[in-house]
Short mmCIF file of C-alpha atoms and ligand atoms in Angstrom, two decimals:
data_model
loop_
_atom_site.label_atom_id
_atom_site.label_comp_id
_atom_site.label_asym_id
_atom_site.label_seq_id
_atom_site.Cartn_x
_atom_site.Cartn_y
_atom_site.Cartn_z
CA MET A 1 103.16 138.87 78.68
CA LYS A 2 100.36 136.40 79.31
CA ILE A 3 99.36 134.30 76.26
CA SER A 4 96.05 132.47 76.68
CA VAL A 5 95.64 129.02 75.09
CA GLY A 6 92.36 127.09 74.86
CA HIS A 7 93.10 123.36 74.65
CA LEU A 8 90.05 121.58 73.24
CA TYR A 9 89.17 118.10 74.55
CA PRO A 10 92.62 117.29 75.97
CA GLU A 11 91.30 114.13 77.62
CA TYR A 12 89.82 112.82 74.34
CA LEU A 13 92.05 114.07 71.52
CA ASN A 14 95.66 113.46 72.48
CA ILE A 15 96.91 110.62 70.32
CA TYR A 16 100.67 110.12 69.60
CA ALA A 17 101.68 112.55 72.35
CA ASP A 18 100.24 115.55 70.49
CA ARG A 19 100.21 117.18 73.95
CA GLY A 20 103.93 117.68 73.34
CA ASN A 21 102.96 120.58 71.09
CA ILE A 22 101.64 122.46 74.13
CA ALA A 23 104.89 121.76 76.02
CA VAL A 24 106.93 123.28 73.17
CA LEU A 25 104.73 126.38 72.95
CA PHE A 26 104.99 126.82 76.74
CA ARG A 27 108.81 126.58 76.79
CA ARG A 28 109.46 128.74 73.71
CA ALA A 29 107.16 131.41 75.15
CA ALA A 30 108.91 131.19 78.56
CA TRP A 31 112.36 131.45 76.96
CA ARG A 32 111.21 134.86 75.66
CA GLY A 33 109.79 135.88 79.00
CA HIS A 34 106.12 135.22 78.17
CA ASP A 35 103.68 133.24 80.30
CA LEU A 36 101.61 130.72 78.33
CA GLN A 37 98.44 129.93 80.31
CA VAL A 38 96.61 126.83 79.07
CA GLU A 39 92.92 126.30 79.80
CA ALA A 40 91.20 122.99 78.98
CA VAL A 41 87.93 123.45 77.08
CA GLY A 42 86.06 120.17 77.39
CA MET A 43 82.66 118.70 76.67
CA GLY A 44 79.84 121.10 77.39
CA GLU A 45 82.22 123.96 78.18
CA ALA A 46 81.69 127.16 76.20
CA VAL A 47 84.33 128.72 73.95
CA GLU A 48 84.38 132.46 74.68
CA PRO A 49 85.39 134.27 71.45
CA GLY A 50 88.32 136.59 72.19
CA ALA A 51 89.25 134.86 75.45
CA HIS A 52 92.05 132.79 73.91
CA ASP A 53 94.97 133.98 71.77
CA LEU A 54 95.54 130.44 70.51
CA LEU A 55 93.27 127.39 70.25
CA TYR A 56 94.70 123.87 70.10
CA ILE A 57 93.07 120.54 69.26
CA GLY A 58 94.95 117.22 68.96
CA GLY A 59 94.33 113.99 67.14
CA GLY A 60 92.24 110.94 67.98
CA GLN A 61 90.82 107.65 66.78
CA ASP A 62 87.37 107.55 65.17
CA ARG A 63 85.95 106.45 68.53
CA GLU A 64 87.14 109.56 70.38
CA GLN A 65 86.12 111.76 67.47
CA ALA A 66 82.59 110.35 67.62
CA LEU A 67 82.48 111.14 71.35
CA VAL A 68 83.28 114.85 70.85
CA ALA A 69 81.80 115.53 67.39
CA HIS A 70 78.32 116.64 68.53
CA ASP A 71 79.88 118.95 71.11
CA ILE A 72 82.35 120.54 68.66
CA GLY A 73 79.45 121.10 66.28
CA LEU A 74 77.74 123.07 69.06
CA LYS A 75 80.97 125.04 69.61
CA GLY A 76 81.22 125.81 65.87
CA GLU A 77 79.76 129.32 65.91
CA ALA A 78 81.95 130.43 68.83
CA LEU A 79 85.06 128.87 67.26
CA ARG A 80 84.36 130.58 63.92
CA GLU A 81 83.89 133.89 65.78
CA ALA A 82 87.13 133.36 67.74
CA VAL A 83 89.26 132.83 64.64
CA ALA A 84 87.45 135.60 62.75
CA GLY A 85 88.55 137.81 65.64
CA GLY A 86 92.18 136.86 64.98
CA ALA A 87 92.82 133.97 67.36
CA ALA A 88 95.45 131.55 66.11
CA CYS A 89 94.75 127.82 65.98
CA LEU A 90 96.66 124.57 65.55
CA ALA A 91 94.59 121.44 64.78
CA VAL A 92 96.22 118.04 64.33
CA CYS A 93 94.79 115.08 62.41
CA GLY A 94 91.48 114.09 64.05
CA GLY A 95 91.19 117.61 65.43
CA TYR A 96 91.97 119.00 61.94
CA GLN A 97 89.24 116.83 60.44
CA LEU A 98 86.70 118.06 63.03
CA LEU A 99 87.44 121.72 62.19
CA GLY A 100 86.01 121.07 58.72
CA GLY A 101 82.38 120.65 57.65
CA PHE A 102 82.17 116.95 58.52
CA TYR A 103 84.14 113.72 58.94
CA ARG A 104 82.56 110.52 57.57
CA ASP A 105 84.25 107.77 59.58
CA ARG A 106 85.16 104.20 58.67
CA LEU A 107 81.64 103.03 59.61
CA GLY A 108 80.15 105.60 57.24
CA VAL A 109 78.84 107.67 60.15
CA GLU A 110 78.95 111.40 59.28
CA LEU A 111 80.33 113.35 62.25
CA PRO A 112 79.60 117.09 62.33
CA GLY A 113 82.58 119.46 62.31
CA ALA A 114 83.01 123.02 63.60
CA GLY A 115 82.88 124.55 60.11
CA VAL A 116 86.06 126.55 60.78
CA LEU A 117 88.06 125.23 57.81
CA PRO A 118 86.73 124.93 54.21
CA LEU A 119 87.08 121.17 53.84
CA HIS A 120 85.55 117.79 54.57
CA THR A 121 86.98 114.33 55.18
CA VAL A 122 85.92 110.79 54.28
CA ALA A 123 87.63 107.73 55.75
CA GLY A 124 89.02 105.28 53.19
CA GLU A 125 89.93 101.61 53.48
CA ARG A 126 93.71 101.90 53.54
CA ARG A 127 95.38 103.89 56.32
CA MET A 128 97.97 106.45 55.23
CA ILE A 129 100.93 105.88 57.54
CA GLY A 130 104.51 107.08 57.55
CA ASP A 131 106.94 109.98 57.67
CA VAL A 132 105.99 113.14 55.80
CA LEU A 133 107.94 116.12 54.45
CA LEU A 134 106.20 119.29 53.29
CA GLU A 135 107.31 122.55 51.72
CA CYS A 136 105.37 125.54 53.12
CA GLU A 137 105.19 129.22 52.28
CA LEU A 138 103.17 130.91 55.08
CA GLU A 139 104.63 134.26 54.09
CA PRO A 140 105.20 135.08 50.38
CA GLY A 141 108.71 134.11 49.36
CA VAL A 142 109.59 132.46 52.70
CA ARG A 143 109.78 128.71 51.97
CA ARG A 144 110.32 126.33 54.87
CA THR A 145 109.86 122.61 55.41
CA LEU A 146 107.73 120.71 57.90
CA ALA A 147 108.57 117.12 58.88
CA GLY A 148 106.35 114.78 60.82
CA PHE A 149 104.44 111.51 60.92
CA GLU A 150 101.01 110.71 59.52
CA ASN A 151 98.55 107.93 60.41
CA HIS A 152 95.03 108.49 59.09
CA ALA A 153 92.27 106.74 57.17
CA GLY A 154 90.68 110.10 56.42
CA ARG A 155 90.96 111.58 52.93
CA THR A 156 90.59 115.35 53.33
CA VAL A 157 89.23 117.38 50.41
CA LEU A 158 89.82 121.15 50.45
CA GLU A 159 87.23 123.46 48.91
CA PRO A 160 88.54 125.07 45.68
CA SER A 161 89.25 128.40 47.42
CA ALA A 162 91.06 126.78 50.37
CA GLU A 163 94.82 127.20 50.88
CA PRO A 164 96.80 124.04 51.73
CA LEU A 165 99.44 124.17 54.46
CA GLY A 166 102.10 122.80 52.16
CA ARG A 167 103.17 120.85 49.14
CA VAL A 168 103.93 117.14 49.73
CA VAL A 169 107.63 116.41 49.13
CA ALA A 170 107.28 112.91 50.57
CA GLY A 171 104.32 111.10 52.12
CA PHE A 172 100.57 110.94 51.42
CA GLY A 173 99.24 114.30 52.60
CA ASN A 174 95.54 115.21 52.64
CA ASP A 175 94.31 112.41 50.39
CA GLY A 176 97.29 110.63 48.85
CA SER A 177 96.75 112.15 45.41
CA SER A 178 96.34 115.96 45.50
CA GLY A 179 100.03 116.57 46.27
CA PHE A 180 99.10 118.89 49.13
CA GLU A 181 98.78 118.55 52.90
CA GLY A 182 96.88 120.36 55.60
CA CYS A 183 95.02 123.64 55.36
CA ARG A 184 95.96 127.21 56.28
CA SER A 185 93.35 129.88 56.77
CA GLY A 186 94.79 133.13 58.15
CA ARG A 187 96.18 132.25 61.58
CA VAL A 188 94.56 128.78 61.55
CA ILE A 189 96.72 125.75 60.74
CA GLY A 190 95.27 122.26 60.25
CA THR A 191 97.60 119.35 59.54
CA TYR A 192 97.94 115.57 59.66
CA LEU A 193 101.48 115.83 61.02
CA HIS A 194 102.00 114.12 64.37
CA GLY A 195 105.37 113.53 65.95
CA PRO A 196 104.59 115.61 67.93
CA LEU A 197 104.81 118.27 65.27
CA LEU A 198 106.32 121.29 67.00
CA PRO A 199 109.49 119.90 68.68
CA ARG A 200 110.92 119.07 65.26
CA ASN A 201 109.53 122.18 63.52
CA PRO A 202 110.41 125.07 65.86
CA TRP A 203 109.79 127.73 63.20
CA LEU A 204 106.09 126.80 63.18
CA ALA A 205 105.93 126.96 66.98
CA ASP A 206 107.37 130.49 66.84
CA TRP A 207 105.01 131.45 64.00
CA LEU A 208 102.00 130.31 66.09
CA LEU A 209 103.29 132.18 69.18
CA ALA A 210 103.78 135.33 67.09
CA GLN A 211 100.20 135.05 65.76
CA ALA A 212 98.89 134.55 69.31
CA ILE A 213 100.75 137.63 70.58
CA SER A 214 99.53 139.61 67.57
CA HIS A 215 95.96 138.65 68.53
CA ARG A 216 96.62 140.08 72.00
CA THR A 217 98.67 143.20 71.15
CA GLY A 218 97.84 143.95 67.52
CA GLU A 219 101.36 143.39 66.22
CA GLU A 220 103.66 140.44 65.60
CA PRO A 221 106.75 140.38 67.85
CA ALA A 222 110.25 140.01 66.44
CA PHE A 223 111.46 137.01 68.46
CA GLN A 224 115.14 136.62 69.17
CA ALA A 225 116.45 133.32 67.76
CA LEU A 226 116.82 130.40 70.17
CA GLU A 227 119.54 127.72 70.31
CA ASP A 228 117.67 125.16 68.10
CA ALA A 229 120.47 122.73 67.25
CA LEU A 230 118.62 119.76 68.80
CA GLU A 231 115.35 120.73 67.13
CA GLY A 232 117.20 121.07 63.84
CA GLU A 233 118.67 117.60 64.25
CA ALA A 234 115.20 116.16 64.99
CA HIS A 235 113.89 117.86 61.85
CA SER A 236 116.72 116.47 59.72
CA VAL A 237 116.19 112.91 60.98
CA SER A 238 112.43 113.13 60.36
CA ALA A 239 112.91 114.72 56.92
CA GLY A 240 115.50 112.08 56.01
CA ARG A 241 113.13 109.27 56.90
CA ALA A 242 110.40 110.87 54.80
CA ARG A 243 112.73 111.36 51.81
CA SER A 244 113.79 107.71 52.02
CA ARG A 245 110.13 106.87 51.29
CA GLY A 246 110.68 108.54 47.89
CA GLY A 247 108.27 111.02 46.32
CA ARG A 248 104.57 110.87 47.15
CA ALA A 249 104.15 107.57 48.92
CA SER A 250 103.05 104.91 46.46
CA ARG A 251 99.55 103.51 47.02
N1 LIG B 1 90.49 108.87 63.13
C1 LIG B 1 91.03 109.75 62.10
C2 LIG B 1 91.54 108.95 60.88
O1 LIG B 1 91.77 107.76 60.98
C3 LIG B 1 92.15 110.60 62.65
C4 LIG B 1 93.32 109.78 63.14
C5 LIG B 1 94.34 110.57 63.94
O2 LIG B 1 94.02 111.57 64.62
N2 LIG B 1 95.61 110.08 63.90
O3 LIG B 1 91.72 109.54 59.80
#
């Protein structure tokens, strides 16, 4: 089956090899006989609601975010329509911030966001850097962990009704004090976790692929398990490093 992916601003927002997330989605789809087709959606290019089963946006420094912010603001209505229509989405760090209402950068410049996620972000003085471990529950009763790496000045504040992606077991998370990280809204996942994220968290890659296929066919597939020993080892190493930081990273 063809799975269509819209990759937003790949030439601007691709810090810390976040492009590796696309490579993982491509391979895990192919190992199940599906054909992941990735289309770059750059500056000035329209997002066609319904055209993509999954949208992806990576991270970036304030400079790159400032270069794309006006454009993503213009794409906001189409992006909101796409996810309202059931498209899945993964947004990482700078891309996560730009899916919110706004990002006020280190210079105090307020960059418009796409208004897809109920949150906003304000850059603080001290960067939040290090390994992170989260506990997530995307489906009721199914608790799994996510391990990755964070490096952000942004403090993200979720609106009261917003659902975080996970509880911080170790690391800073959204703002270093709430105890939560990321944001989940239906099939949309926003997170600070780089690494890249998906090679060391294969369950999330499969969850995103299942959401993308459900957007296309109307039902979630039951994937056969893959041989994930190496991925499991990468997760354990990353989780171990995060735990060695202790509980929520001290200020
Ligand atoms: N520039 C943003 C910040 O510093 C995002 C950084 C990133 O994508 N790693 O918070």
